[in-house]
mmCIF file of C-alpha atoms in Angstrom:
data_model
loop_
_atom_site.group_PDB
_atom_site.id
_atom_site.type_symbol
_atom_site.label_atom_id
_atom_site.label_comp_id
_atom_site.label_asym_id
_atom_site.label_seq_id
_atom_site.Cartn_x
_atom_site.Cartn_y
_atom_site.Cartn_z
ATOM 1 C CA MET A 25 -39.606 -42.261 -12.365
ATOM 2 C CA SER A 26 -35.995 -41.194 -13.129
ATOM 3 C CA VAL A 27 -33.619 -40.761 -10.392
ATOM 4 C CA GLY A 28 -30.806 -38.046 -10.819
ATOM 5 C CA PRO A 29 -27.095 -38.740 -9.920
ATOM 6 C CA TRP A 30 -27.402 -36.377 -6.947
ATOM 7 C CA THR A 31 -29.786 -38.743 -5.064
ATOM 8 C CA SER A 32 -27.461 -41.634 -5.040
ATOM 9 C CA MET A 33 -24.438 -39.745 -3.546
ATOM 10 C CA SER A 34 -23.653 -39.672 0.110
ATOM 11 C CA PRO A 35 -24.329 -36.344 1.893
ATOM 12 C CA ALA A 36 -20.517 -35.993 2.592
ATOM 13 C CA ARG A 37 -19.632 -36.359 -1.077
ATOM 14 C CA LEU A 38 -22.343 -34.030 -2.124
ATOM 15 C CA ILE A 39 -20.958 -31.347 0.161
ATOM 16 C CA LEU A 40 -17.429 -31.844 -1.224
ATOM 17 C CA LEU A 41 -18.806 -31.053 -4.730
ATOM 18 C CA VAL A 42 -20.994 -28.121 -3.899
ATOM 19 C CA VAL A 43 -19.088 -26.088 -1.428
ATOM 20 C CA PRO A 44 -16.274 -25.256 -3.848
ATOM 21 C CA LEU A 45 -18.830 -24.227 -6.497
ATOM 22 C CA LEU A 46 -20.576 -21.982 -3.884
ATOM 23 C CA LEU A 47 -17.256 -20.436 -2.879
ATOM 24 C CA SER A 48 -16.355 -19.550 -6.444
ATOM 25 C CA LEU A 49 -19.864 -18.123 -6.980
ATOM 26 C CA ALA A 50 -19.441 -15.966 -3.794
ATOM 27 C CA GLY A 51 -16.318 -14.383 -5.158
ATOM 28 C CA CYS A 52 -14.114 -15.869 -2.305
ATOM 29 C CA ALA A 53 -11.542 -17.432 -4.862
ATOM 30 C CA THR A 54 -11.041 -14.266 -6.808
ATOM 31 C CA ALA A 55 -7.736 -13.018 -5.107
ATOM 32 C CA PRO A 56 -4.725 -14.914 -5.588
ATOM 33 C CA SER A 57 -2.378 -15.521 -2.652
ATOM 34 C CA ALA A 58 0.357 -13.026 -2.149
ATOM 35 C CA PRO A 59 3.009 -12.924 -4.806
ATOM 36 C CA PRO A 60 6.353 -14.651 -3.908
ATOM 37 C CA ALA A 61 8.178 -11.318 -4.250
ATOM 38 C CA ALA A 62 5.801 -9.285 -2.244
ATOM 39 C CA ALA A 63 6.840 -5.935 -1.095
ATOM 40 C CA ASP A 64 6.326 -6.700 2.641
ATOM 41 C CA ALA A 65 9.804 -6.112 3.619
ATOM 42 C CA ALA A 66 10.175 -2.767 2.015
ATOM 43 C CA THR A 67 12.344 -0.286 3.892
ATOM 44 C CA THR A 68 12.698 3.445 3.545
ATOM 45 C CA THR A 69 15.808 3.088 1.532
ATOM 46 C CA ASP A 70 13.985 1.388 -1.376
ATOM 47 C CA TYR A 71 10.608 3.038 -0.811
ATOM 48 C CA VAL A 72 9.311 4.408 -4.043
ATOM 49 C CA LEU A 73 7.809 7.902 -3.732
ATOM 50 C CA GLY A 74 4.314 8.835 -4.988
ATOM 51 C CA THR A 75 1.763 11.494 -5.015
ATOM 52 C CA GLY A 76 0.896 12.871 -1.555
ATOM 53 C CA ASP A 77 4.383 12.155 0.013
ATOM 54 C CA LYS A 78 5.733 15.060 1.872
ATOM 55 C CA LEU A 79 9.530 15.603 1.872
ATOM 56 C CA ARG A 80 12.038 17.722 3.684
ATOM 57 C CA LEU A 81 14.715 18.886 1.248
ATOM 58 C CA THR A 82 17.979 20.125 2.771
ATOM 59 C CA VAL A 83 20.751 21.701 0.639
ATOM 60 C CA PHE A 84 23.645 22.304 3.170
ATOM 61 C CA ASN A 85 24.640 25.995 3.596
ATOM 62 C CA GLU A 86 21.750 26.991 1.271
ATOM 63 C CA PRO A 87 18.684 27.712 3.451
ATOM 64 C CA THR A 88 16.834 29.409 0.614
ATOM 65 C CA LEU A 89 16.895 26.156 -1.355
ATOM 66 C CA SER A 90 15.808 23.963 1.542
ATOM 67 C CA GLY A 91 12.262 23.452 2.685
ATOM 68 C CA GLU A 92 9.319 21.051 2.762
ATOM 69 C CA PHE A 93 7.804 19.876 -0.484
ATOM 70 C CA GLU A 94 4.864 17.603 -1.505
ATOM 71 C CA VAL A 95 4.886 15.313 -4.429
ATOM 72 C CA ASN A 96 2.129 16.826 -6.655
ATOM 73 C CA SER A 97 -0.493 15.111 -8.755
ATOM 74 C CA GLY A 98 1.865 15.065 -11.690
ATOM 75 C CA GLY A 99 4.547 13.375 -9.770
ATOM 76 C CA PHE A 100 6.941 16.193 -9.318
ATOM 77 C CA ILE A 101 8.364 18.439 -6.679
ATOM 78 C CA SER A 102 9.171 22.113 -7.505
ATOM 79 C CA VAL A 103 12.541 23.131 -6.238
ATOM 80 C CA PRO A 104 13.797 26.781 -6.207
ATOM 81 C CA LEU A 105 16.242 27.613 -9.117
ATOM 82 C CA ILE A 106 15.909 24.321 -10.821
ATOM 83 C CA GLY A 107 12.132 23.787 -11.159
ATOM 84 C CA ASN A 108 10.340 20.579 -11.422
ATOM 85 C CA ILE A 109 12.027 17.367 -10.511
ATOM 86 C CA LYS A 110 10.369 13.900 -11.105
ATOM 87 C CA ALA A 111 9.775 12.201 -7.752
ATOM 88 C CA GLN A 112 7.016 9.700 -8.481
ATOM 89 C CA GLY A 113 8.277 6.105 -9.025
ATOM 90 C CA GLU A 114 11.701 7.112 -7.713
ATOM 91 C CA THR A 115 13.508 6.570 -4.357
ATOM 92 C CA ALA A 116 14.591 9.457 -2.116
ATOM 93 C CA GLN A 117 18.163 8.765 -2.981
ATOM 94 C CA ALA A 118 17.458 8.964 -6.743
ATOM 95 C CA VAL A 119 15.769 12.285 -6.302
ATOM 96 C CA GLU A 120 18.732 13.583 -4.115
ATOM 97 C CA GLY A 121 20.996 12.571 -7.008
ATOM 98 C CA ALA A 122 18.879 14.455 -9.638
ATOM 99 C CA ILE A 123 18.736 17.547 -7.532
ATOM 100 C CA THR A 124 22.496 17.358 -6.815
ATOM 101 C CA GLN A 125 23.278 16.993 -10.512
ATOM 102 C CA LYS A 126 20.941 19.991 -11.497
ATOM 103 C CA LEU A 127 22.313 22.231 -8.744
ATOM 104 C CA ALA A 128 25.934 21.345 -9.669
ATOM 105 C CA GLY A 129 25.155 22.616 -13.213
ATOM 106 C CA GLY A 130 25.977 26.169 -12.507
ATOM 107 C CA TYR A 131 23.763 26.879 -9.417
ATOM 108 C CA VAL A 132 25.704 25.781 -6.337
ATOM 109 C CA ARG A 133 29.354 24.728 -5.957
ATOM 110 C CA ASP A 134 29.725 21.242 -4.567
ATOM 111 C CA PRO A 135 25.974 20.771 -3.388
ATOM 112 C CA ARG A 136 25.319 18.296 -0.537
ATOM 113 C CA VAL A 137 21.584 17.380 -0.693
ATOM 114 C CA ASN A 138 19.555 15.396 1.717
ATOM 115 C CA ILE A 139 15.888 14.257 1.518
ATOM 116 C CA GLU A 140 13.958 13.052 4.368
ATOM 117 C CA ILE A 141 10.366 11.599 4.065
ATOM 118 C CA LEU A 142 8.258 13.701 6.405
ATOM 119 C CA GLN A 143 4.945 12.056 5.803
ATOM 120 C CA TYR A 144 3.966 9.137 3.714
ATOM 121 C CA ARG A 145 0.917 9.107 1.442
ATOM 122 C CA PRO A 146 -2.165 7.505 3.095
ATOM 123 C CA PHE A 147 -3.452 3.970 2.966
ATOM 124 C CA TYR A 148 -7.118 2.897 2.442
ATOM 125 C CA ILE A 149 -9.044 0.218 4.230
ATOM 126 C CA ILE A 150 -12.563 -0.836 2.962
ATOM 127 C CA GLY A 151 -15.114 -3.487 3.768
ATOM 128 C CA GLU A 152 -15.865 -5.218 7.066
ATOM 129 C CA VAL A 153 -14.161 -2.708 9.436
ATOM 130 C CA SER A 154 -16.035 -0.374 11.857
ATOM 131 C CA LYS A 155 -14.631 2.829 10.245
ATOM 132 C CA PRO A 156 -13.575 2.298 6.643
ATOM 133 C CA GLY A 157 -11.781 5.112 4.967
ATOM 134 C CA GLU A 158 -8.444 6.803 4.367
ATOM 135 C CA TYR A 159 -5.740 6.842 7.084
ATOM 136 C CA PRO A 160 -2.209 8.287 7.551
ATOM 137 C CA TYR A 161 0.537 5.733 7.120
ATOM 138 C CA ARG A 162 3.010 5.000 9.938
ATOM 139 C CA ASN A 163 6.356 3.406 9.219
ATOM 140 C CA GLY A 164 6.285 -0.304 10.110
ATOM 141 C CA MET A 165 2.479 -0.633 9.990
ATOM 142 C CA ASN A 166 1.109 -4.135 9.688
ATOM 143 C CA ILE A 167 -2.333 -5.384 8.971
ATOM 144 C CA MET A 168 -3.327 -5.787 12.494
ATOM 145 C CA SER A 169 -2.476 -2.302 13.344
ATOM 146 C CA ALA A 170 -4.260 -1.049 10.168
ATOM 147 C CA VAL A 171 -7.495 -2.794 11.249
ATOM 148 C CA ALA A 172 -7.110 -1.336 14.804
ATOM 149 C CA VAL A 173 -6.820 2.218 13.364
ATOM 150 C CA ALA A 174 -10.005 1.540 11.418
ATOM 151 C CA GLY A 175 -11.903 0.545 14.599
ATOM 152 C CA GLY A 176 -11.457 -3.235 14.360
ATOM 153 C CA PHE A 177 -13.352 -5.883 12.516
ATOM 154 C CA THR A 178 -17.128 -5.852 12.236
ATOM 155 C CA TYR A 179 -18.952 -9.038 13.467
ATOM 156 C CA ARG A 180 -19.317 -10.242 9.815
ATOM 157 C CA ALA A 181 -15.671 -9.813 8.997
ATOM 158 C CA ASN A 182 -13.392 -12.676 7.712
ATOM 159 C CA ASP A 183 -10.586 -12.165 10.224
ATOM 160 C CA SER A 184 -8.238 -14.612 8.826
ATOM 161 C CA THR A 185 -7.416 -13.174 5.391
ATOM 162 C CA VAL A 186 -7.570 -9.786 3.650
ATOM 163 C CA THR A 187 -7.000 -8.693 0.188
ATOM 164 C CA ILE A 188 -4.447 -5.952 -0.572
ATOM 165 C CA ARG A 189 -3.874 -3.983 -3.819
ATOM 166 C CA ARG A 190 -0.397 -2.434 -3.577
ATOM 167 C CA ALA A 191 -0.060 1.072 -4.838
ATOM 168 C CA GLY A 192 0.704 1.055 -8.631
ATOM 169 C CA GLN A 193 -0.725 -2.549 -9.069
ATOM 170 C CA THR A 194 -3.973 -3.514 -10.785
ATOM 171 C CA GLN A 195 -4.522 -6.830 -9.018
ATOM 172 C CA GLU A 196 -5.446 -7.657 -5.524
ATOM 173 C CA TYR A 197 -3.693 -10.362 -3.554
ATOM 174 C CA SER A 198 -4.775 -12.408 -0.528
ATOM 175 C CA TYR A 199 -2.797 -11.973 2.567
ATOM 176 C CA PRO A 200 -3.133 -13.717 6.015
ATOM 177 C CA VAL A 201 -4.125 -11.483 8.999
ATOM 178 C CA THR A 202 -0.839 -11.483 10.946
ATOM 179 C CA THR A 203 1.536 -9.143 12.356
ATOM 180 C CA THR A 204 4.076 -10.165 9.551
ATOM 181 C CA THR A 205 1.671 -8.984 6.740
ATOM 182 C CA MET A 206 2.902 -5.384 6.214
ATOM 183 C CA VAL A 207 0.764 -2.410 4.974
ATOM 184 C CA LEU A 208 2.516 0.116 2.698
ATOM 185 C CA PRO A 209 1.641 3.727 1.748
ATOM 186 C CA GLY A 210 -1.020 3.930 -0.902
ATOM 187 C CA ASP A 211 -2.234 0.357 -0.274
ATOM 188 C CA ILE A 212 -5.969 -0.481 -0.567
ATOM 189 C CA VAL A 213 -6.863 -3.159 2.008
ATOM 190 C CA ARG A 214 -10.327 -4.870 1.629
ATOM 191 C CA VAL A 215 -11.621 -6.934 4.551
ATOM 192 C CA GLY A 216 -14.235 -9.273 3.155
ATOM 193 C CA GLU A 217 -17.177 -10.942 4.781
ATOM 194 C CA ARG A 218 -17.048 -14.388 6.160
ATOM 195 C CA LEU A 219 -19.300 -17.109 4.667
ATOM 196 C CA PHE A 220 -20.431 -18.847 7.897
#
């Protein structure tokens, strides 16, 4: 009778060979670790606007041009007199500059424009949380507070790492569950199931 190579191995060595194979088959090794230049330290000054963000536009001494605007599905805000201004993919300061330039082109003498972000677009949390879904973003939100908003982890959850797909990205990255892992507007957070 022929004896296979598995029967002559010690149980510890067999486990060392089989566990990585099982982990890769279970899909646990699909998300790479967070990229080195992750956007975790993003501030409102370098925040990139996107569909669903609500803005307050103030043109000083021009109340008819001031108001609240939402970035539409095309990525624009529609401003009186000057029409559509591209906002998606731009910072608030860049949009201020574009509006100032348009207004100075014959509409308002020496326009002074300010944009304030009133409400950020939502973030999404899926997987092993009590109430997965879409939630409003709050400035300074970290992964712990995002999980708390979604009702906490389920009993099956892997509570040490999550994967996050940042807005505008196509790949998920793995992040530790700590107060230093920041959630940004438009993020999709996935809480996986623990293996054991």
